[in-house]
N, C-alpha and C. Protein backbone atom coordinates (compact mmCIF):
# COMPACT_ATOMS: atom_id res chain seq x y z
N UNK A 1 -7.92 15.12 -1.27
CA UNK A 1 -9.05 16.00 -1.27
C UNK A 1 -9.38 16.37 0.17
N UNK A 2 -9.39 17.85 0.62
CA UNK A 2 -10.07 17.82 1.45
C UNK A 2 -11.24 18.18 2.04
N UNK A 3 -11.95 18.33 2.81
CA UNK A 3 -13.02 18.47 3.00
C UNK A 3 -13.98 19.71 3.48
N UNK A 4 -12.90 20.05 4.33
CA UNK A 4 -12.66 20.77 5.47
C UNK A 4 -13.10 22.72 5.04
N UNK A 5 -13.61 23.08 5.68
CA UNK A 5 -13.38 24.73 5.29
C UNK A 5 -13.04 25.55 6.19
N UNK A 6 -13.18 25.75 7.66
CA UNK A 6 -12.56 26.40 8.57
C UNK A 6 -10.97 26.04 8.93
N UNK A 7 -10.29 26.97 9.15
CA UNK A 7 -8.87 26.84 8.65
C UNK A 7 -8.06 25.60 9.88
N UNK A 8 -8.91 25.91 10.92
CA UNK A 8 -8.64 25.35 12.10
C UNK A 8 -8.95 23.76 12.10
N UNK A 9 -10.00 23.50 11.34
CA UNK A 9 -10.71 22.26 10.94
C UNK A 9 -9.46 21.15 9.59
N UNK A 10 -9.07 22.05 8.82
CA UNK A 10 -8.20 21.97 7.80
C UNK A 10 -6.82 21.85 8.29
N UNK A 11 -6.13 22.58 9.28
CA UNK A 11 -5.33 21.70 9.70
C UNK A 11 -5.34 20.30 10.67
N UNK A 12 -6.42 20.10 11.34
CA UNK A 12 -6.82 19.01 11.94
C UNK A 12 -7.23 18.01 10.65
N UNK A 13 -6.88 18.11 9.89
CA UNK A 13 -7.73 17.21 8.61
C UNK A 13 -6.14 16.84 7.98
N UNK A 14 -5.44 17.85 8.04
CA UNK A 14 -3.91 17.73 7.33
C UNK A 14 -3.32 16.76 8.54
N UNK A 15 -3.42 17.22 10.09
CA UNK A 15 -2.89 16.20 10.10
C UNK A 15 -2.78 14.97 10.77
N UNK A 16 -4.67 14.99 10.25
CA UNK A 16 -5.34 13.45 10.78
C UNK A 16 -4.40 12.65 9.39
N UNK A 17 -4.06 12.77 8.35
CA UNK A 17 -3.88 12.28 7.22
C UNK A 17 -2.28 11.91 7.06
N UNK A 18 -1.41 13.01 7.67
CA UNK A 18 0.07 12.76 7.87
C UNK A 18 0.23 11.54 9.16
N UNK A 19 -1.02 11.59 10.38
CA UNK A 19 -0.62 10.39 11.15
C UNK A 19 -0.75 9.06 10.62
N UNK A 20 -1.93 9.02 9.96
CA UNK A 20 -2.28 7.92 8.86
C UNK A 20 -1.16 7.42 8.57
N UNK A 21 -1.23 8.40 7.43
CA UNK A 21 0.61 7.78 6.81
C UNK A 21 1.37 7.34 7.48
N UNK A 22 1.97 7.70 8.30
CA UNK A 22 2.85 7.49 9.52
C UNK A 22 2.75 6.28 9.72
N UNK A 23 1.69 6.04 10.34
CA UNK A 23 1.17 4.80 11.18
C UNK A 23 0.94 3.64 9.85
N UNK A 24 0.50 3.90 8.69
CA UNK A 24 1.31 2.95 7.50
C UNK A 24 2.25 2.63 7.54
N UNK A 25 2.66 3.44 6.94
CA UNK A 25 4.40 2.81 6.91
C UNK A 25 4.87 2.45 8.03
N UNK A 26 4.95 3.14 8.70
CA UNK A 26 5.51 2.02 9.60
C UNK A 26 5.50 0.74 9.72
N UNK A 27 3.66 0.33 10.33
CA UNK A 27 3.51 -0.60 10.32
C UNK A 27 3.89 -1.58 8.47
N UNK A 28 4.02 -1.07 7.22
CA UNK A 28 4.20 -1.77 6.57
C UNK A 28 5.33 -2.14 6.25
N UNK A 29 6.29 -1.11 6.87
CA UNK A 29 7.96 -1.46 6.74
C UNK A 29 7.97 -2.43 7.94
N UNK A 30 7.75 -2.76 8.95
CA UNK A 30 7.53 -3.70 9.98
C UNK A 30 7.02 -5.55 8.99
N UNK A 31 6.06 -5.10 8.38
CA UNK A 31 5.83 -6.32 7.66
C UNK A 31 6.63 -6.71 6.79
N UNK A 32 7.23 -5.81 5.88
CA UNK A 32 8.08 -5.86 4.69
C UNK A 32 9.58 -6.95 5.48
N UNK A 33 10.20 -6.23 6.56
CA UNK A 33 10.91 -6.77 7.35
C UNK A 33 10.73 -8.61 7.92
N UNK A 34 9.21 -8.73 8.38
CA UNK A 34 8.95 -9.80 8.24
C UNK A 34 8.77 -10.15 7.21
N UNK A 35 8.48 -9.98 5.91
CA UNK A 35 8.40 -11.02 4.72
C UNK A 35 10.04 -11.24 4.08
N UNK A 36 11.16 -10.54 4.51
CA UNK A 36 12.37 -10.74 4.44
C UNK A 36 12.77 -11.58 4.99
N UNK A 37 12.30 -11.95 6.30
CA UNK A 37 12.80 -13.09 7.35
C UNK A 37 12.04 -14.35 7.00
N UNK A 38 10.73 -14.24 6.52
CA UNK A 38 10.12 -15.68 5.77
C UNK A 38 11.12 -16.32 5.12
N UNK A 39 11.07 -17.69 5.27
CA UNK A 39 11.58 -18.63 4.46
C UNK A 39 10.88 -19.11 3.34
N UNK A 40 12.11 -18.86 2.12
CA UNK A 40 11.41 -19.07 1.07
C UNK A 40 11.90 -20.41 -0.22
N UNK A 41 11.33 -20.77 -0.69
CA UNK A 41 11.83 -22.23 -1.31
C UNK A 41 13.02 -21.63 -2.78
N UNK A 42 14.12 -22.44 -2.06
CA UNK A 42 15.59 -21.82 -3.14
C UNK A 42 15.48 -21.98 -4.43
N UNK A 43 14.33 -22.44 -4.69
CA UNK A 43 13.80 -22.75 -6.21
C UNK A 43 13.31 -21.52 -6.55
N UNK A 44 12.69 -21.10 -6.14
CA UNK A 44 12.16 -19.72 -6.59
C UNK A 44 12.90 -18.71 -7.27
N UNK A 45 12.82 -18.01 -8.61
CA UNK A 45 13.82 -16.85 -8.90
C UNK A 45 13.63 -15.89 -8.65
N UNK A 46 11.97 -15.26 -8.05
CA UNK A 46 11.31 -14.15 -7.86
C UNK A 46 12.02 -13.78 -6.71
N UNK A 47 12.47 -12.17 -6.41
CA UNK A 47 12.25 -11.74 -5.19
C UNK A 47 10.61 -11.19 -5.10
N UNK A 48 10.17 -11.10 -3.36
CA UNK A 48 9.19 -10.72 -3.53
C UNK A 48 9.07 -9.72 -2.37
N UNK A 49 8.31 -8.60 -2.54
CA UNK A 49 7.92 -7.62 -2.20
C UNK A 49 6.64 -7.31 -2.03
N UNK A 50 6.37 -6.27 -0.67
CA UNK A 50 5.21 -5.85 -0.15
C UNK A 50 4.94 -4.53 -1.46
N UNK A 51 3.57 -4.77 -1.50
CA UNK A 51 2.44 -3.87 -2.14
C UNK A 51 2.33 -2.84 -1.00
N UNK A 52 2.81 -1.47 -1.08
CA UNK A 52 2.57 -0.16 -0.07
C UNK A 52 1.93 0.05 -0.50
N UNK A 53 0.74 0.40 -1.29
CA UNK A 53 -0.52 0.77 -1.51
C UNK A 53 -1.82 0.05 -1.09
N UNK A 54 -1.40 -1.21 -1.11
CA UNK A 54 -2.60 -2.21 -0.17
C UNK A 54 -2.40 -2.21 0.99
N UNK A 55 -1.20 -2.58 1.35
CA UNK A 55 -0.91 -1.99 2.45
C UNK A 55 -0.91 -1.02 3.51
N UNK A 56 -0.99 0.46 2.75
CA UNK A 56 -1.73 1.41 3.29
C UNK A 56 -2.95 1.35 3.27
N UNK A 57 -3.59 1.17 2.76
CA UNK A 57 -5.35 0.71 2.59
C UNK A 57 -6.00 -0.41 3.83
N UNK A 58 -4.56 -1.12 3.93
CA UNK A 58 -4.92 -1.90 5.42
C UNK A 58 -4.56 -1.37 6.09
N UNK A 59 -3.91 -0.84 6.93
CA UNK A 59 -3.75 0.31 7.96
C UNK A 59 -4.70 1.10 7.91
N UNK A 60 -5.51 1.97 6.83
CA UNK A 60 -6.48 2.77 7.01
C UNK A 60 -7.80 2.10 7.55
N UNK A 61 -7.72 1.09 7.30
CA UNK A 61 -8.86 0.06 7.70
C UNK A 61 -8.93 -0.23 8.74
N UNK A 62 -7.42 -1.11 9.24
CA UNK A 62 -7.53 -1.25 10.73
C UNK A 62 -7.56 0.49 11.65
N UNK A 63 -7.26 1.09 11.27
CA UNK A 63 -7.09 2.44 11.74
C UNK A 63 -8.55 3.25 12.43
N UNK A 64 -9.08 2.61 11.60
CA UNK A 64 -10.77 3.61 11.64
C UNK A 64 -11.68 2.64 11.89
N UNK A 65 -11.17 1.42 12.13
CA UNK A 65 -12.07 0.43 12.43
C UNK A 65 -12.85 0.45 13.52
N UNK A 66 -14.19 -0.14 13.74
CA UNK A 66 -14.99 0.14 15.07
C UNK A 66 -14.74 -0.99 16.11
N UNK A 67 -14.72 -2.28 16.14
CA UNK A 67 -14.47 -3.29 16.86
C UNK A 67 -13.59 -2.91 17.50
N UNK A 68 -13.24 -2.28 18.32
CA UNK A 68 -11.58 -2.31 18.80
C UNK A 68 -10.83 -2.82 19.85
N UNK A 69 -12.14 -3.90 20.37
CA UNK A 69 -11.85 -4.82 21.23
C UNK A 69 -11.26 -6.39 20.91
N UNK A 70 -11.36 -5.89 19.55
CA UNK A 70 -11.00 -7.36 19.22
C UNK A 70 -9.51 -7.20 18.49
N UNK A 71 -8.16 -8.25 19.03
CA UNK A 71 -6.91 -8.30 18.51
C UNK A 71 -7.12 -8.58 17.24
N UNK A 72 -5.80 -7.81 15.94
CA UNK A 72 -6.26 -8.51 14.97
C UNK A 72 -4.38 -7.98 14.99
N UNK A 73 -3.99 -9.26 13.96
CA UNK A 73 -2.28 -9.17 13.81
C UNK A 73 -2.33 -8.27 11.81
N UNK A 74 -2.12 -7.07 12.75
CA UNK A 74 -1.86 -6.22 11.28
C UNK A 74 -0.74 -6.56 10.14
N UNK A 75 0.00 -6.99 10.66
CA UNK A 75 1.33 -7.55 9.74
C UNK A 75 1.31 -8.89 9.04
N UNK A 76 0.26 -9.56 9.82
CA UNK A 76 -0.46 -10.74 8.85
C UNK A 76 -1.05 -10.54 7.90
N UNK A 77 -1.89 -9.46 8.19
CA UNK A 77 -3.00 -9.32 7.14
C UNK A 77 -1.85 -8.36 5.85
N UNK A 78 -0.99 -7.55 6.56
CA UNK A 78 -0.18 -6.99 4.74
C UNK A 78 0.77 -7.76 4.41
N UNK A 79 1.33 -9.04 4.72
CA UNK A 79 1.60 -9.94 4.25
C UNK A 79 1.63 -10.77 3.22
N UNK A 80 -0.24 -10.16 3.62
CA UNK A 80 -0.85 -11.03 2.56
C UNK A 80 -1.01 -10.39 0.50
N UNK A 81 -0.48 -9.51 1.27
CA UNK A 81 -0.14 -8.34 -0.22
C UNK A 81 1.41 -8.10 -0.77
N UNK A 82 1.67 -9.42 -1.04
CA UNK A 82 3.04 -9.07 -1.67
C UNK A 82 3.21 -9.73 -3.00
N UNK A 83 4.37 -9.11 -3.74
CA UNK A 83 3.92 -9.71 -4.79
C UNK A 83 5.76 -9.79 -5.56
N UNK A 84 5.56 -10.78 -6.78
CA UNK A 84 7.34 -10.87 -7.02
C UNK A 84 7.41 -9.83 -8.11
N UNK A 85 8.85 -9.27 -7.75
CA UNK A 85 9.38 -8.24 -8.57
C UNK A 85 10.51 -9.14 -9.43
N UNK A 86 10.10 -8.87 -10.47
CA UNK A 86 10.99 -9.50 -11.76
C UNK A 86 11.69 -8.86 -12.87
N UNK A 87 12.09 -7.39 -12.26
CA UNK A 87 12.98 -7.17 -13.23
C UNK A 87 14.55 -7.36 -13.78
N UNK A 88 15.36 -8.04 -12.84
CA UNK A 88 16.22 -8.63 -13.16
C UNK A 88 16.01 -10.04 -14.11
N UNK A 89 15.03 -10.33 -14.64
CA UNK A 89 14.60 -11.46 -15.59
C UNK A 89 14.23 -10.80 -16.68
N UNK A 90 14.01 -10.01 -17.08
CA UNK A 90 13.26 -9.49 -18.24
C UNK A 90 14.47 -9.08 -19.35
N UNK A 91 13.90 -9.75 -20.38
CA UNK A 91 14.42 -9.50 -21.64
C UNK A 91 14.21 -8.31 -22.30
N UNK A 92 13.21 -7.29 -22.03
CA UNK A 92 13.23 -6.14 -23.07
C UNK A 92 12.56 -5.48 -21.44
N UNK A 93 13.11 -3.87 -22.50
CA UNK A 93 12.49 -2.96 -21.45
C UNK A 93 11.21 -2.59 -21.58
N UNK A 94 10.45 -2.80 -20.70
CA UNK A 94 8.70 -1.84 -20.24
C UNK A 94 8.57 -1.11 -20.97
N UNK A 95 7.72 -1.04 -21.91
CA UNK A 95 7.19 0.12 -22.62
C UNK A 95 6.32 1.42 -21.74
N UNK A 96 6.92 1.89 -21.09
CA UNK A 96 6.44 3.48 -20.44
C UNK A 96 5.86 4.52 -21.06
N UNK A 97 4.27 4.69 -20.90
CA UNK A 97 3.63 5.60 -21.63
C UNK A 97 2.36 6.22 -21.11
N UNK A 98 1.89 7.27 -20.99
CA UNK A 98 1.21 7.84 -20.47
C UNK A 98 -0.56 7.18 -21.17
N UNK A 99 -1.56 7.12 -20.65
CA UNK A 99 -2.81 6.46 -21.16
C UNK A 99 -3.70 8.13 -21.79
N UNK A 100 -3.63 8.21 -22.98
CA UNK A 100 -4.00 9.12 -23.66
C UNK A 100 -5.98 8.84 -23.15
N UNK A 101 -6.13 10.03 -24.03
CA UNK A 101 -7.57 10.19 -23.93
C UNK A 101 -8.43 9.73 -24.56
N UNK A 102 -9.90 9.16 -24.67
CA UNK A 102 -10.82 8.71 -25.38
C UNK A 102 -11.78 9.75 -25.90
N UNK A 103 -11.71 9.73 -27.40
CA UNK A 103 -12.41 10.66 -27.62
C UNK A 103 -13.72 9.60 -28.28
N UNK A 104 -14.97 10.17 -28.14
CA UNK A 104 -16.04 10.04 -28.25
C UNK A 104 -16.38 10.57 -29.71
N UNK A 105 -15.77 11.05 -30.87
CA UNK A 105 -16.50 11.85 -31.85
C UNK A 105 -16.72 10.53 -33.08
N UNK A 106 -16.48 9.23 -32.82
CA UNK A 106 -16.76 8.30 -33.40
C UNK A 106 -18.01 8.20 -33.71
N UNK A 107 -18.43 8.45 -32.69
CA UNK A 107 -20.49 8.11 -32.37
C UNK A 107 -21.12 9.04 -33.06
C-alpha cells in the first residue's frame, strides 16, 4: 500500500521499500548461512530452516529503530525464527486449498 500522492514522493516511497527488502534478505540469507553452520544433534530428522517473513519483520524493526546507539547482533535475533521443514517425512500429501468465504445469511 502506498501512501504517497505526489509522483516524486511515490517514487521515494517505492524505493524506501525495495531498500528494505534488500537490506532483509540479505541480512536473512547471512543468518540462514549461519543456522547451516550451527551444530546440530545427529538425532534429529528435521532439517531446519529460517522463517523469511519474521525475518523480514526483524530487519524492518531493526531498520527504523530509534536507539541507534546501541549494538544489537541482527542475525541472533533471526535465528531465533527458524523452524523444521518436514516434508521428506510425510506420508500423504497437504491438502492445498484456497479459504473460501463466510457467509453471514445464517443469522
Amino acid at each position: 500500500m502506498l501512501r504517497s500522492k505526489p509522483p516524486e514522493f511515490l517514487k521515494q516511497e517505492i524505493y524506501s521499500r525495495l531498500i528494505l527488502y534488500n537490506f532483509g534478505i540479505f541480512i536473512a540469507n547471512e543468518a540462514a548461512e549461519e543456522n547451516r553452520k550451527k551444530k546440530r544433534d545427529g538425532s534429529n530428522k528435521y532439517l531446519y530452516e529460517l522463517d523469511f517473513s519474521s525475518a523480514l519483520k526483524t530487519a524492518r524493526k531493526f531498520f527504523m529503530r530509534r536507539d541507534s546507539g546501541r549494538h544489537i547482533d541482527i542475525i541472533r535475533l533471526m535465528m531465533k525464527y527458524v523452524h523444521a521443514v518436514k516434508d521428506r517425512f510425510r506420508q500423504f500429501q497437504r491438502p492445498l486449498r484456497g479459504i473460501s468465504a463466510i457467509h453471514f445469511g445464517y443469522r
